[in-house]
Amino acid sequence: MNDALRSAQQHSAPAVHPPAERTAVIALAGQPNMGKSTLFNLLTGLNQHVGNWPGKTVEQRQGGFVHHQRTLRLVDLPGTYSLSANSPEEIIAREYILHEKPDLVVAVVSAAHLERSLYLVAELIALPAPLVVALNMMDVAAQQGIQIDVPVLEAALGVPVVPLVATRAEGVRRLLDVIEDCLTGSYLLPPRRLPAIRPDHQQVLDQAQQLITGFVPPDYPAAWTASKLLEGDGEILRQMQAHLPEERWESLHALLKAHDDAGLAIASGRYAWIERMLRAAVHRPIGGQMSLTDRLDRFATHPVLGLVILALILGAVFWLTFTIGAPLQEWLESALLMPLTETARGWLAAAPFWLRGLVIDGLIGGAGAVITFLPILVIFFSVFGLLEDVGYMARAAFVMDRLMHAMGLHGKSFLPLFLGFGCNVPAVMGTRVIESWPARLLTMLLAPLVPCAARMAVLAFLAAAFFGAQGALVSWGLVLFALLLLVVSGMALNRLLFKGERSAFIMELPLYHIPNLRTIALLVWQRSLAFIRKAATLILLFSLGVWALAVLPGGEMETSYLAQIGRFFAPLGRLAGLDWRLTVALLSSFLAKENAVATLGVLFGRGEDSGLAQTLATTYSPASGLAFMTIALLFIPCAATLAVLRQESGSWKWAAVNVLLMLVVSFAAGAGVYTLARALGG
Amino acid sequence: MTTPPLPLCDLKPGHQGTLLALNGGRGLTARLAALGFTPGVRIAMLQNYGHGPLLVEVRQTRVALGRGEAQRILITEQQS
């Protein structure tokens, strides 16, 4: 049993239930868009634990509930189309089933996409674990006139099949009863019918199995291992190379090399098996009418109209964020953060200055500032969750694919980058949707170039200070400029670091459906919780470190290490028209982006509301102001983003690469803007 | 009646083809096969503007493909 599982057990059933004597572990498997999460949420409610699979940045969800005096521990396996393409998700799913040996595997399939969704079942059925098929989306299938003869399908598979409408909680009781019957061994069925390889490759499979017999590692069934070898599974190949004697490995290697098309023969065999099942159990109307999805996709995926629709949706999201999110943020600041600061100040009146500073400026100032972004994030997460659940997000990725191409990325990278407008932290975490590692890393490195809400706020203040009525126009121009630089950086990084490699763009467009508010609410809840947890741990630690730099050794910002660093870099800053104070302000924005303005307030001895704007406008030329705004918009990511970047990329190296990239881009852009503005007479 | 083999990216919208072969590497082939792209399967072209990604239907599922990926899928067109 792994650590994550053990920790989930602490979240076991509420105490109101009688103590359960029997427990069982149930793994939930399924392809994406099959309603697996809906079923998981339905069964576990809020009694779930979200973490990572040990050693992987793949999300792991576990939960528990009690049924018939039995504690059921539900483990949500990553959603995968197959167990053969060697992605981390697929390896996690099958290693879990083979090594952790759950008491039962429940495979969620869609009645409306039975042909494709049975593919994963064709893989699971070959594994030595008890299996139940949850036939979800019966309502959608019925709408399309698809009739499924459940008893026939069950007999043909040799596996219990339970029809389900997870969005309406229909069939769940029956599913639980069937699970209980399977666990007690009282559900009787004919033997399983396993898929076979396409006949022209049967001999090769037999040869491979002969070669490995007697050398297969424990937990791996021999026939299954042989077929995985034919599919070219890297993990299994490594294992067999370690276990096989030299000459057997040589012959196996030669055999596999001569038949490198065998993987397709196995996939074809699985689909032939599926077609047999469907012929027996499914009646489908001939020639369907035009579905809602067809009609909506005429617009949503159109190369021009699709972009217009996307732009309108993005505009609506920004509008929502700034009309609802920003006032809420201000309210949080005045109703929560300021009283908290005052209370802390009162309590710590007698405490040494460093403790007061640590708690008020470091702790409350650092982590608190991040927390006030929660309203904006919740709005972003909600809209995101809604668009995802309805099925629109795949269309957004599709229409953006053309534009993302220039950077060697594809459409899927657009989604996390868009999230970056709210906050870069979830944007970096959101890159998990991208399958290929180079593409994911590149997206991660580019995400901090998306101006987040905090930087937009700084920009708005400075633009108004320096340019008055033209401020909004200048801000808009600078944001567009930042996005242009994002594209240019992406193109350059792609050439430099990734040698122009491009990952395959293959993406299912799910049917549109009515959103499930429960699923969205849980998603928003979990994402917000993950963000708060980050703010409470990683971000807090980082904030304290930067705060220490800003007060040590003397306790004053003007003489701190940070100011010394600022003075050290001042000659560089002068290239972009910045004096040491502006340079220090930039450095302090590393703690949290909105600090840039607060620091200037400290350095000029004026509050944000008491004339700082006028002071700035009279102290600096518009050229310096514009350069400062440009750099502030593009400067190194905040501590929080950097911490998450390190975590998601797995090394400080990539976090450092990102800092370097942002430093170069921001100073080059700043110096360029300054020189140009001076030349134009600014 | 069928036509000579052509890459999927040359199939016009509204037309259908039968998959002949996948010419990608092992990784691409495995991903495509899992989504239902196996020899003999029928593919309907839903959207293809001659540039950019395209949209097909295979085994009752809508799949978006990059042009580069569609280049590696060989089909024969079905005349209806």
Coordinates of C-alpha atoms in Angstrom, one line a residue, chain A residues 73-611:
Chain A
R73 CA -12.0 3.1 -0.6
L74 CA -12.3 4.6 -4.0
V75 CA -9.1 5.3 -6.0
D76 CA -9.7 7.4 -9.2
L77 CA -7.2 6.2 -11.8
P78 CA -6.1 8.8 -14.4
G79 CA -8.4 9.0 -17.4
T80 CA -6.7 7.3 -20.3
Y81 CA -7.9 6.1 -23.7
S82 CA -5.8 2.9 -23.5
L83 CA -3.1 1.3 -21.5
S84 CA -0.7 1.1 -24.4
A85 CA 0.6 4.5 -25.4
N86 CA 3.2 4.8 -22.6
S87 CA 2.1 8.1 -21.1
P88 CA 2.7 8.5 -17.3
E89 CA -1.0 8.3 -16.8
E90 CA -1.3 5.0 -18.5
I91 CA 1.6 3.5 -16.7
I92 CA 0.2 4.7 -13.3
A93 CA -3.2 3.1 -14.1
R94 CA -1.9 -0.3 -15.0
E95 CA 0.9 -0.5 -12.5
Y96 CA -1.7 0.3 -9.8
I97 CA -3.9 -2.5 -10.9
L98 CA -1.1 -5.0 -11.3
H99 CA 0.9 -4.2 -8.2
E100 CA -1.5 -2.7 -5.6
K101 CA -4.1 -5.3 -6.6
P102 CA -7.4 -3.4 -5.8
D103 CA -10.2 -5.7 -4.8
L104 CA -12.2 -4.5 -7.8
V105 CA -11.9 -2.4 -10.9
V106 CA -14.9 -0.4 -12.1
A107 CA -14.6 0.7 -15.7
V108 CA -16.7 3.7 -16.6
V109 CA -17.8 3.6 -20.3
S110 CA -20.3 5.7 -22.2
A111 CA -23.4 4.1 -23.8
A112 CA -23.3 6.9 -26.4
H113 CA -19.7 6.1 -27.4
L114 CA -19.7 2.4 -26.6
E115 CA -17.4 1.4 -29.5
R116 CA -14.6 3.7 -28.5
S117 CA -15.0 3.5 -24.8
L118 CA -14.9 -0.3 -24.7
Y119 CA -11.3 -0.1 -25.9
L120 CA -10.1 0.5 -22.4
V121 CA -12.3 -2.4 -21.2
A122 CA -10.6 -4.6 -23.9
E123 CA -7.3 -3.8 -22.1
L124 CA -8.6 -4.1 -18.5
I125 CA -10.3 -7.4 -19.1
A126 CA -6.9 -9.0 -19.9
L127 CA -5.6 -8.0 -16.4
P128 CA -6.0 -10.4 -13.5
A129 CA -8.4 -8.1 -11.5
P130 CA -12.2 -8.4 -10.9
L131 CA -14.0 -6.0 -13.2
V132 CA -17.4 -4.3 -13.3
V133 CA -18.4 -2.2 -16.3
A134 CA -20.4 1.0 -15.4
L135 CA -22.4 1.8 -18.5
N136 CA -22.9 5.6 -18.1
M137 CA -24.8 8.2 -20.2
M138 CA -27.7 5.9 -20.9
D139 CA -29.9 9.0 -21.3
V140 CA -27.7 10.4 -24.1
A141 CA -27.7 7.1 -25.8
A142 CA -31.5 6.9 -25.6
Q143 CA -31.8 10.4 -27.1
Q144 CA -29.7 9.2 -30.1
G145 CA -32.0 6.1 -30.4
I146 CA -29.3 3.7 -29.4
Q147 CA -30.6 0.6 -27.6
I148 CA -28.3 -1.6 -25.6
D149 CA -29.3 -5.1 -24.4
V150 CA -27.5 -5.1 -21.1
P151 CA -27.8 -8.8 -20.2
V152 CA -26.5 -9.8 -23.7
L153 CA -23.6 -7.4 -23.3
E154 CA -22.9 -8.8 -19.9
A155 CA -22.9 -12.4 -21.0
A156 CA -20.8 -11.6 -24.1
L157 CA -18.1 -9.8 -22.0
G158 CA -18.3 -12.2 -19.0
V159 CA -18.2 -9.1 -16.8
P160 CA -21.1 -7.5 -14.8
V161 CA -22.6 -4.5 -16.6
V162 CA -24.6 -1.8 -14.7
P163 CA -26.5 0.9 -16.7
L164 CA -26.1 4.3 -15.2
V165 CA -26.9 8.0 -15.6
A166 CA -24.3 9.5 -13.2
T167 CA -25.4 13.1 -13.7
R168 CA -28.9 12.2 -12.3
A169 CA -27.5 9.6 -9.8
E170 CA -29.6 6.9 -11.6
G171 CA -28.4 3.3 -11.2
V172 CA -25.9 4.1 -8.5
R173 CA -27.6 1.9 -5.8
R174 CA -27.6 -1.0 -8.2
L175 CA -23.9 -0.4 -9.0
L176 CA -23.1 -0.5 -5.3
D177 CA -25.1 -3.8 -4.9
V178 CA -23.3 -5.3 -7.8
I179 CA -20.0 -4.2 -6.3
E180 CA -20.9 -5.9 -3.0
D181 CA -22.0 -9.1 -4.8
C182 CA -18.6 -9.1 -6.7
L183 CA -16.7 -8.6 -3.5
T184 CA -18.5 -11.5 -1.8
G185 CA -18.1 -13.6 -4.9
S186 CA -21.9 -14.2 -5.3
Y187 CA -22.2 -12.6 -8.8
L188 CA -22.0 -15.5 -11.2
L189 CA -21.2 -15.1 -14.8
P190 CA -19.9 -17.1 -17.8
P191 CA -16.1 -16.9 -18.2
R192 CA -14.6 -13.7 -19.7
R193 CA -14.0 -13.6 -23.5
L194 CA -10.7 -12.0 -24.1
P195 CA -9.8 -10.1 -27.3
A196 CA -7.3 -11.8 -29.5
I197 CA -4.6 -10.5 -31.8
R198 CA -5.4 -10.1 -35.5
P199 CA -4.9 -13.7 -36.8
D200 CA -2.0 -12.9 -39.1
H201 CA 0.2 -12.0 -36.0
Q202 CA -1.0 -14.9 -33.7
Q203 CA 2.2 -16.8 -34.5
V204 CA 4.5 -13.9 -33.5
L205 CA 2.6 -13.5 -30.3
D206 CA 3.0 -17.2 -29.5
Q207 CA 6.8 -17.0 -30.2
A208 CA 7.2 -14.0 -28.0
Q209 CA 5.3 -15.7 -25.2
Q210 CA 7.4 -18.8 -25.5
L211 CA 10.6 -16.8 -25.2
I212 CA 9.6 -15.0 -22.0
T213 CA 7.9 -18.0 -20.2
G214 CA 9.6 -18.6 -16.9
F215 CA 11.2 -15.1 -16.8
V216 CA 8.2 -12.9 -16.4
P217 CA 8.4 -10.7 -13.3
P218 CA 5.8 -11.6 -10.6
D219 CA 2.5 -9.8 -10.9
Y220 CA 2.7 -9.7 -14.7
P221 CA 0.5 -12.3 -16.5
A222 CA 2.7 -14.0 -19.3
A223 CA 0.2 -13.6 -22.1
W224 CA -0.4 -10.0 -21.3
T225 CA 3.3 -9.3 -21.0
A226 CA 3.9 -10.8 -24.5
S227 CA 1.2 -8.7 -26.1
K228 CA 2.6 -5.5 -24.4
L229 CA 6.0 -6.4 -25.8
L230 CA 4.5 -6.6 -29.3
E231 CA 3.0 -3.2 -28.7
G232 CA 6.5 -1.9 -28.1
D233 CA 5.8 -0.9 -24.4
G234 CA 9.0 0.7 -23.2
E235 CA 8.4 -0.1 -19.5
I236 CA 7.8 -3.8 -20.1
L237 CA 10.7 -4.0 -22.6
R238 CA 13.1 -2.6 -19.9
Q239 CA 11.7 -5.1 -17.3
M240 CA 12.2 -8.1 -19.7
Q241 CA 15.7 -7.0 -20.7
A242 CA 16.6 -7.1 -17.0
H243 CA 15.0 -10.5 -16.4
L244 CA 15.8 -12.4 -19.6
P245 CA 19.1 -14.3 -20.2
E246 CA 21.2 -12.6 -22.9
E247 CA 20.5 -14.9 -25.8
R248 CA 16.7 -15.0 -25.2
W249 CA 16.7 -11.2 -25.1
E250 CA 18.6 -11.2 -28.4
S251 CA 16.0 -13.4 -30.1
L252 CA 13.1 -11.5 -28.6
H253 CA 14.6 -8.2 -29.7
A254 CA 15.1 -9.6 -33.3
L255 CA 11.5 -10.9 -33.3
L256 CA 10.0 -7.6 -32.2
K257 CA 12.1 -5.7 -34.6
A258 CA 10.9 -7.8 -37.5
H259 CA 7.3 -7.3 -36.5
D260 CA 7.2 -3.7 -35.4
D261 CA 3.7 -3.4 -36.9
A262 CA 2.3 -5.9 -34.4
G263 CA 1.0 -3.2 -32.2
L264 CA -1.6 -2.2 -34.8
A265 CA -2.5 -5.9 -35.1
I266 CA -3.3 -6.0 -31.4
A267 CA -5.3 -2.8 -31.5
S268 CA -7.2 -4.2 -34.5
G269 CA -7.8 -7.4 -32.6
R270 CA -9.3 -5.4 -29.7
Y271 CA -11.6 -3.4 -32.1
A272 CA -12.7 -6.7 -33.8
W273 CA -13.6 -8.0 -30.3
I274 CA -15.6 -4.8 -29.6
E275 CA -17.4 -5.1 -32.9
R276 CA -18.5 -8.6 -32.0
M277 CA -19.8 -7.3 -28.6
L278 CA -21.7 -4.5 -30.3
R279 CA -23.2 -6.7 -33.0
A280 CA -24.7 -8.9 -30.2
A281 CA -25.9 -6.2 -27.9
V282 CA -26.4 -2.9 -29.6
H283 CA -29.1 -1.6 -32.0
R284 CA -28.4 1.7 -33.5
P285 CA -30.7 3.7 -35.8
I286 CA -29.5 3.9 -39.4
G287 CA -28.5 7.4 -40.5
G288 CA -28.9 9.9 -37.6
Q289 CA -30.4 13.3 -37.8
M290 CA -28.2 16.4 -37.4
S291 CA -27.3 16.6 -33.7
L292 CA -26.9 19.6 -31.5
T293 CA -23.2 19.1 -31.5
D294 CA -23.1 19.2 -35.3
R295 CA -25.0 22.5 -35.3
L296 CA -23.0 24.2 -32.6
D297 CA -19.7 23.0 -34.1
R298 CA -20.4 24.7 -37.4
F299 CA -19.8 27.9 -35.6
A300 CA -17.5 27.0 -32.6
T301 CA -14.9 25.2 -34.7
H302 CA -15.0 27.6 -37.7
P303 CA -11.6 29.1 -38.4
V304 CA -12.9 32.7 -38.3
L305 CA -16.2 32.5 -36.5
G306 CA -14.7 30.2 -33.9
L307 CA -12.1 32.8 -33.1
V308 CA -14.7 35.5 -32.8
I309 CA -16.8 33.4 -30.4
L310 CA -13.7 32.6 -28.4
A311 CA -12.8 36.3 -28.3
L312 CA -16.3 37.2 -27.1
I313 CA -16.1 34.5 -24.4
L314 CA -12.7 35.8 -23.2
G315 CA -14.0 39.3 -23.2
A316 CA -17.0 38.2 -21.0
V317 CA -14.6 36.5 -18.6
F318 CA -12.5 39.7 -18.2
W319 CA -15.6 41.7 -17.7
L320 CA -16.9 39.3 -15.0
T321 CA -13.5 39.4 -13.3
F322 CA -13.2 43.1 -13.2
T323 CA -16.8 43.9 -12.3
I324 CA -17.2 41.2 -9.7
G325 CA -13.8 40.0 -8.8
A326 CA -11.9 43.3 -8.3
P327 CA -14.4 44.8 -5.9
L328 CA -14.5 41.5 -4.0
Q329 CA -10.7 41.6 -3.8
E330 CA -10.8 45.1 -2.4
W331 CA -13.4 44.1 0.1
L332 CA -11.3 41.2 1.2
E333 CA -8.4 43.5 1.6
S334 CA -10.3 46.0 3.7
A335 CA -12.5 43.6 5.6
L336 CA -10.0 40.8 6.3
L337 CA -6.4 41.8 5.7
M338 CA -6.4 45.3 7.2
P339 CA -8.2 44.3 10.5
L340 CA -5.9 41.3 10.7
T341 CA -2.9 43.6 10.3
E342 CA -4.2 45.9 12.9
T343 CA -4.9 43.1 15.4
A344 CA -1.5 41.7 14.9
R345 CA 0.1 45.2 15.3
G346 CA -1.8 45.5 18.6
W347 CA -0.7 42.1 19.9
L348 CA 2.8 42.6 18.8
A349 CA 3.2 46.2 20.1
A350 CA 5.8 45.0 22.7
A351 CA 7.5 42.4 20.5
P352 CA 10.9 43.1 18.9
F353 CA 10.7 44.8 15.5
W354 CA 11.8 41.8 13.6
L355 CA 9.0 39.6 14.9
R356 CA 6.5 42.4 14.1
G357 CA 7.9 42.8 10.6
L358 CA 8.0 39.0 10.2
V359 CA 4.3 38.6 11.1
I360 CA 2.9 41.7 9.6
D361 CA 4.9 42.4 6.4
G362 CA 6.2 38.9 5.8
L363 CA 3.4 36.6 6.8
I364 CA 0.2 38.7 6.4
G365 CA 1.6 40.8 3.7
G366 CA 3.0 38.0 1.6
A367 CA 0.6 35.2 1.9
G368 CA -2.3 37.6 2.5
A369 CA -1.8 39.4 -0.7
V370 CA -1.9 36.1 -2.5
I371 CA -5.1 35.1 -0.8
T372 CA -6.9 38.3 -1.8
F373 CA -6.6 37.0 -5.4
L374 CA -8.9 34.2 -4.5
P375 CA -12.1 35.9 -5.7
I376 CA -10.6 36.5 -9.1
L377 CA -9.4 33.0 -9.2
V378 CA -12.7 31.5 -8.2
I379 CA -14.4 33.4 -11.0
F380 CA -11.8 32.1 -13.4
F381 CA -12.0 28.6 -12.2
S382 CA -15.8 28.7 -12.3
V383 CA -16.0 29.9 -15.9
F384 CA -13.2 27.5 -16.8
G385 CA -15.0 24.6 -15.2
L386 CA -18.3 25.5 -16.8
L387 CA -16.7 25.7 -20.3
E388 CA -14.9 22.5 -19.7
D389 CA -17.9 20.6 -18.5
V390 CA -20.1 21.9 -21.4
G391 CA -17.5 20.6 -23.8
Y392 CA -16.4 24.0 -25.2
M393 CA -12.8 24.0 -24.0
A394 CA -11.7 21.4 -26.6
R395 CA -13.2 23.7 -29.3
A396 CA -11.2 26.6 -28.0
A397 CA -8.1 24.5 -28.2
F398 CA -9.0 23.5 -31.7
V399 CA -9.5 27.0 -33.1
M400 CA -6.3 28.2 -31.3
D401 CA -4.2 25.4 -32.8
R402 CA -3.3 27.4 -35.9
L403 CA -1.9 30.3 -33.8
M404 CA -0.1 28.1 -31.4
H405 CA 1.6 26.4 -34.2
A406 CA 4.1 29.2 -34.7
M407 CA 5.5 28.5 -31.3
G408 CA 5.8 24.7 -31.9
L409 CA 2.9 24.3 -29.5
H410 CA -0.6 23.1 -30.3
G411 CA -4.1 24.1 -29.2
K412 CA -4.1 22.4 -25.8
S413 CA -1.4 24.8 -24.6
F414 CA -3.8 27.7 -25.0
L415 CA -5.9 26.6 -22.0
P416 CA -3.3 27.0 -19.2
L417 CA -2.0 30.2 -20.8
F418 CA -5.4 31.7 -20.7
L419 CA -5.7 30.7 -17.0
G420 CA -2.5 32.9 -16.6
F421 CA -4.6 36.1 -17.0
G422 CA -6.1 35.3 -13.6
C423 CA -2.9 34.1 -11.9
N424 CA 0.2 32.5 -13.2
V425 CA 0.3 29.9 -10.4
P426 CA -2.7 27.8 -11.6
A427 CA -1.5 28.4 -15.2
V428 CA 1.7 26.6 -14.5
M429 CA -0.2 23.8 -12.7
G430 CA -2.7 23.7 -15.5
T431 CA 0.0 22.6 -18.0
R432 CA -0.7 19.1 -16.9
V433 CA -3.3 18.7 -19.6
I434 CA -0.5 18.7 -22.2
E435 CA 0.7 15.1 -22.9
S436 CA 4.1 15.7 -24.4
W437 CA 6.8 16.8 -22.0
P438 CA 8.7 19.3 -24.3
A439 CA 5.4 21.0 -25.1
R440 CA 4.4 21.1 -21.4
L441 CA 7.7 22.5 -20.4
L442 CA 7.7 25.2 -23.1
T443 CA 4.1 26.2 -22.0
M444 CA 5.3 26.3 -18.4
L445 CA 8.2 28.6 -19.3
L446 CA 5.9 30.9 -21.3
A447 CA 3.1 31.1 -18.8
P448 CA 4.7 33.9 -16.7
L449 CA 4.7 36.1 -19.8
V450 CA 0.9 36.3 -19.6
P451 CA 0.1 39.4 -17.6
C452 CA -1.7 38.3 -14.4
A453 CA -4.4 40.2 -12.6
A454 CA -1.8 41.6 -10.1
R455 CA 0.4 43.0 -12.8
M456 CA -2.6 44.5 -14.6
A457 CA -3.4 46.3 -11.3
V458 CA 0.1 47.7 -11.1
L459 CA -0.1 48.6 -14.8
A460 CA -3.4 50.4 -14.3
F461 CA -2.0 52.5 -11.4
L462 CA 1.2 53.5 -13.2
A463 CA -0.5 54.2 -16.5
A464 CA -2.9 56.6 -14.8
A465 CA 0.0 58.2 -13.0
F466 CA 2.1 58.8 -16.1
F467 CA -0.4 59.1 -18.9
G468 CA -3.6 60.3 -17.3
A469 CA -6.5 59.9 -19.7
Q470 CA -4.5 58.0 -22.2
G471 CA -3.6 55.4 -19.5
A472 CA -6.1 52.8 -20.5
L473 CA -4.9 52.9 -24.1
V474 CA -1.3 52.6 -23.0
S475 CA -2.1 49.6 -20.8
W476 CA -3.9 47.9 -23.5
G477 CA -1.0 48.4 -25.9
L478 CA 1.5 47.1 -23.3
V479 CA -0.6 44.0 -22.7
L480 CA -0.7 43.3 -26.4
F481 CA 3.0 43.9 -26.6
A482 CA 3.6 41.4 -23.8
L483 CA 1.5 38.8 -25.7
L484 CA 3.5 39.5 -28.8
L485 CA 6.7 38.9 -26.8
L486 CA 5.2 35.7 -25.5
V487 CA 4.9 34.5 -29.1
V488 CA 8.4 35.6 -30.1
S489 CA 9.9 34.0 -27.0
G490 CA 8.0 30.8 -27.7
M491 CA 9.3 30.7 -31.2
A492 CA 12.9 31.3 -30.0
L493 CA 12.7 28.8 -27.1
N494 CA 11.2 26.2 -29.4
R495 CA 14.2 26.5 -31.8
L496 CA 16.8 26.8 -29.1
L497 CA 15.8 24.3 -26.4
F498 CA 13.5 22.0 -28.2
K499 CA 15.0 22.0 -31.7
G500 CA 11.6 22.7 -33.3
E501 CA 10.2 19.4 -32.1
R502 CA 6.4 19.4 -32.3
S503 CA 4.1 17.0 -30.5
A504 CA 1.2 15.4 -32.2
F505 CA -2.2 17.1 -31.9
I506 CA -4.8 14.5 -31.4
M507 CA -7.8 15.5 -29.3
E508 CA -11.3 14.2 -28.9
L509 CA -14.1 16.8 -29.2
P510 CA -16.7 15.5 -26.7
L511 CA -20.4 16.0 -27.4
Y512 CA -21.8 19.2 -25.9
H513 CA -23.9 18.5 -22.9
I514 CA -25.8 20.4 -20.1
P515 CA -23.4 21.3 -17.4
N516 CA -23.4 19.5 -14.1
L517 CA -23.3 22.1 -11.4
R518 CA -22.2 19.7 -8.8
T519 CA -19.2 18.6 -10.8
I520 CA -18.2 22.2 -11.5
A521 CA -18.6 23.3 -7.9
L522 CA -16.4 20.4 -6.7
L523 CA -13.8 21.3 -9.4
V524 CA -13.8 25.0 -8.3
W525 CA -13.6 23.9 -4.7
Q526 CA -10.7 21.6 -5.2
R527 CA -8.7 24.0 -7.4
S528 CA -9.2 26.8 -4.9
L529 CA -8.2 24.5 -2.1
A530 CA -5.0 23.5 -3.9
F531 CA -4.2 27.2 -4.4
I532 CA -4.8 28.0 -0.8
R533 CA -2.6 25.1 0.3
K534 CA 0.1 26.4 -1.9
A535 CA -0.3 29.9 -0.5
A536 CA -0.1 28.5 3.0
T537 CA 3.1 26.5 2.5
L538 CA 5.4 27.1 -0.5
I539 CA 4.3 30.6 -1.1
L540 CA 4.6 31.6 2.5
L541 CA 8.1 30.2 2.9
F542 CA 9.2 32.1 -0.3
S543 CA 7.5 35.3 0.8
L544 CA 9.3 35.2 4.2
G545 CA 12.6 34.8 2.5
V546 CA 12.1 37.8 0.2
W547 CA 10.7 39.8 3.1
A548 CA 13.9 39.1 5.1
L549 CA 16.0 40.4 2.2
A550 CA 13.9 43.6 2.2
V551 CA 14.5 44.4 5.9
L552 CA 17.9 42.9 6.8
P553 CA 20.3 44.0 8.1
G554 CA 19.0 47.3 9.5
G555 CA 15.3 46.9 9.4
E556 CA 14.8 49.7 6.7
M557 CA 14.0 49.1 3.1
E558 CA 16.4 51.8 2.0
T559 CA 19.4 50.1 3.5
S560 CA 18.4 46.5 3.1
Y561 CA 20.1 43.8 1.1
L562 CA 17.4 44.2 -1.5
A563 CA 18.2 47.9 -1.8
Q564 CA 21.9 47.0 -2.1
I565 CA 21.1 44.6 -4.8
G566 CA 19.0 47.3 -6.4
R567 CA 21.9 49.8 -6.3
F568 CA 24.2 47.1 -7.7
F569 CA 21.9 46.7 -10.7
A570 CA 21.2 50.4 -11.1
P571 CA 23.7 50.9 -14.0
L572 CA 21.8 48.2 -15.9
G573 CA 18.6 49.9 -14.9
R574 CA 19.9 53.2 -16.3
L575 CA 19.9 51.7 -19.8
A576 CA 16.1 51.6 -19.5
G577 CA 15.9 55.0 -17.7
L578 CA 15.4 53.5 -14.2
D579 CA 17.0 54.9 -11.1
W580 CA 17.8 52.7 -8.1
R581 CA 14.4 53.3 -6.5
L582 CA 12.6 51.9 -9.6
T583 CA 15.0 49.0 -9.7
V584 CA 14.3 48.2 -6.0
A585 CA 10.6 48.4 -6.7
L586 CA 11.0 45.9 -9.4
L587 CA 13.0 43.6 -7.2
S588 CA 10.4 43.8 -4.5
S589 CA 7.7 42.7 -7.0
F590 CA 9.3 39.3 -6.7
L591 CA 7.5 38.8 -3.4
A592 CA 4.1 39.7 -5.0
K593 CA 3.6 41.7 -8.1
E594 CA 1.5 44.4 -6.5
N595 CA 4.4 45.2 -4.2
A596 CA 6.0 47.3 -7.0
V597 CA 3.7 50.2 -6.2
A598 CA 3.8 49.7 -2.4
T599 CA 7.6 49.8 -2.4
L600 CA 7.6 53.0 -4.4
G601 CA 5.3 54.4 -1.7
V602 CA 7.9 53.4 1.0
L603 CA 10.8 54.8 -0.9
F604 CA 9.1 58.2 -1.6
G605 CA 7.5 58.2 1.8
R606 CA 4.0 58.6 0.3
G607 CA 1.0 56.3 0.3
E608 CA -0.7 55.1 -2.7
D609 CA -3.6 57.5 -2.1
S610 CA -1.6 60.5 -1.0
G611 CA 0.1 61.9 -4.0

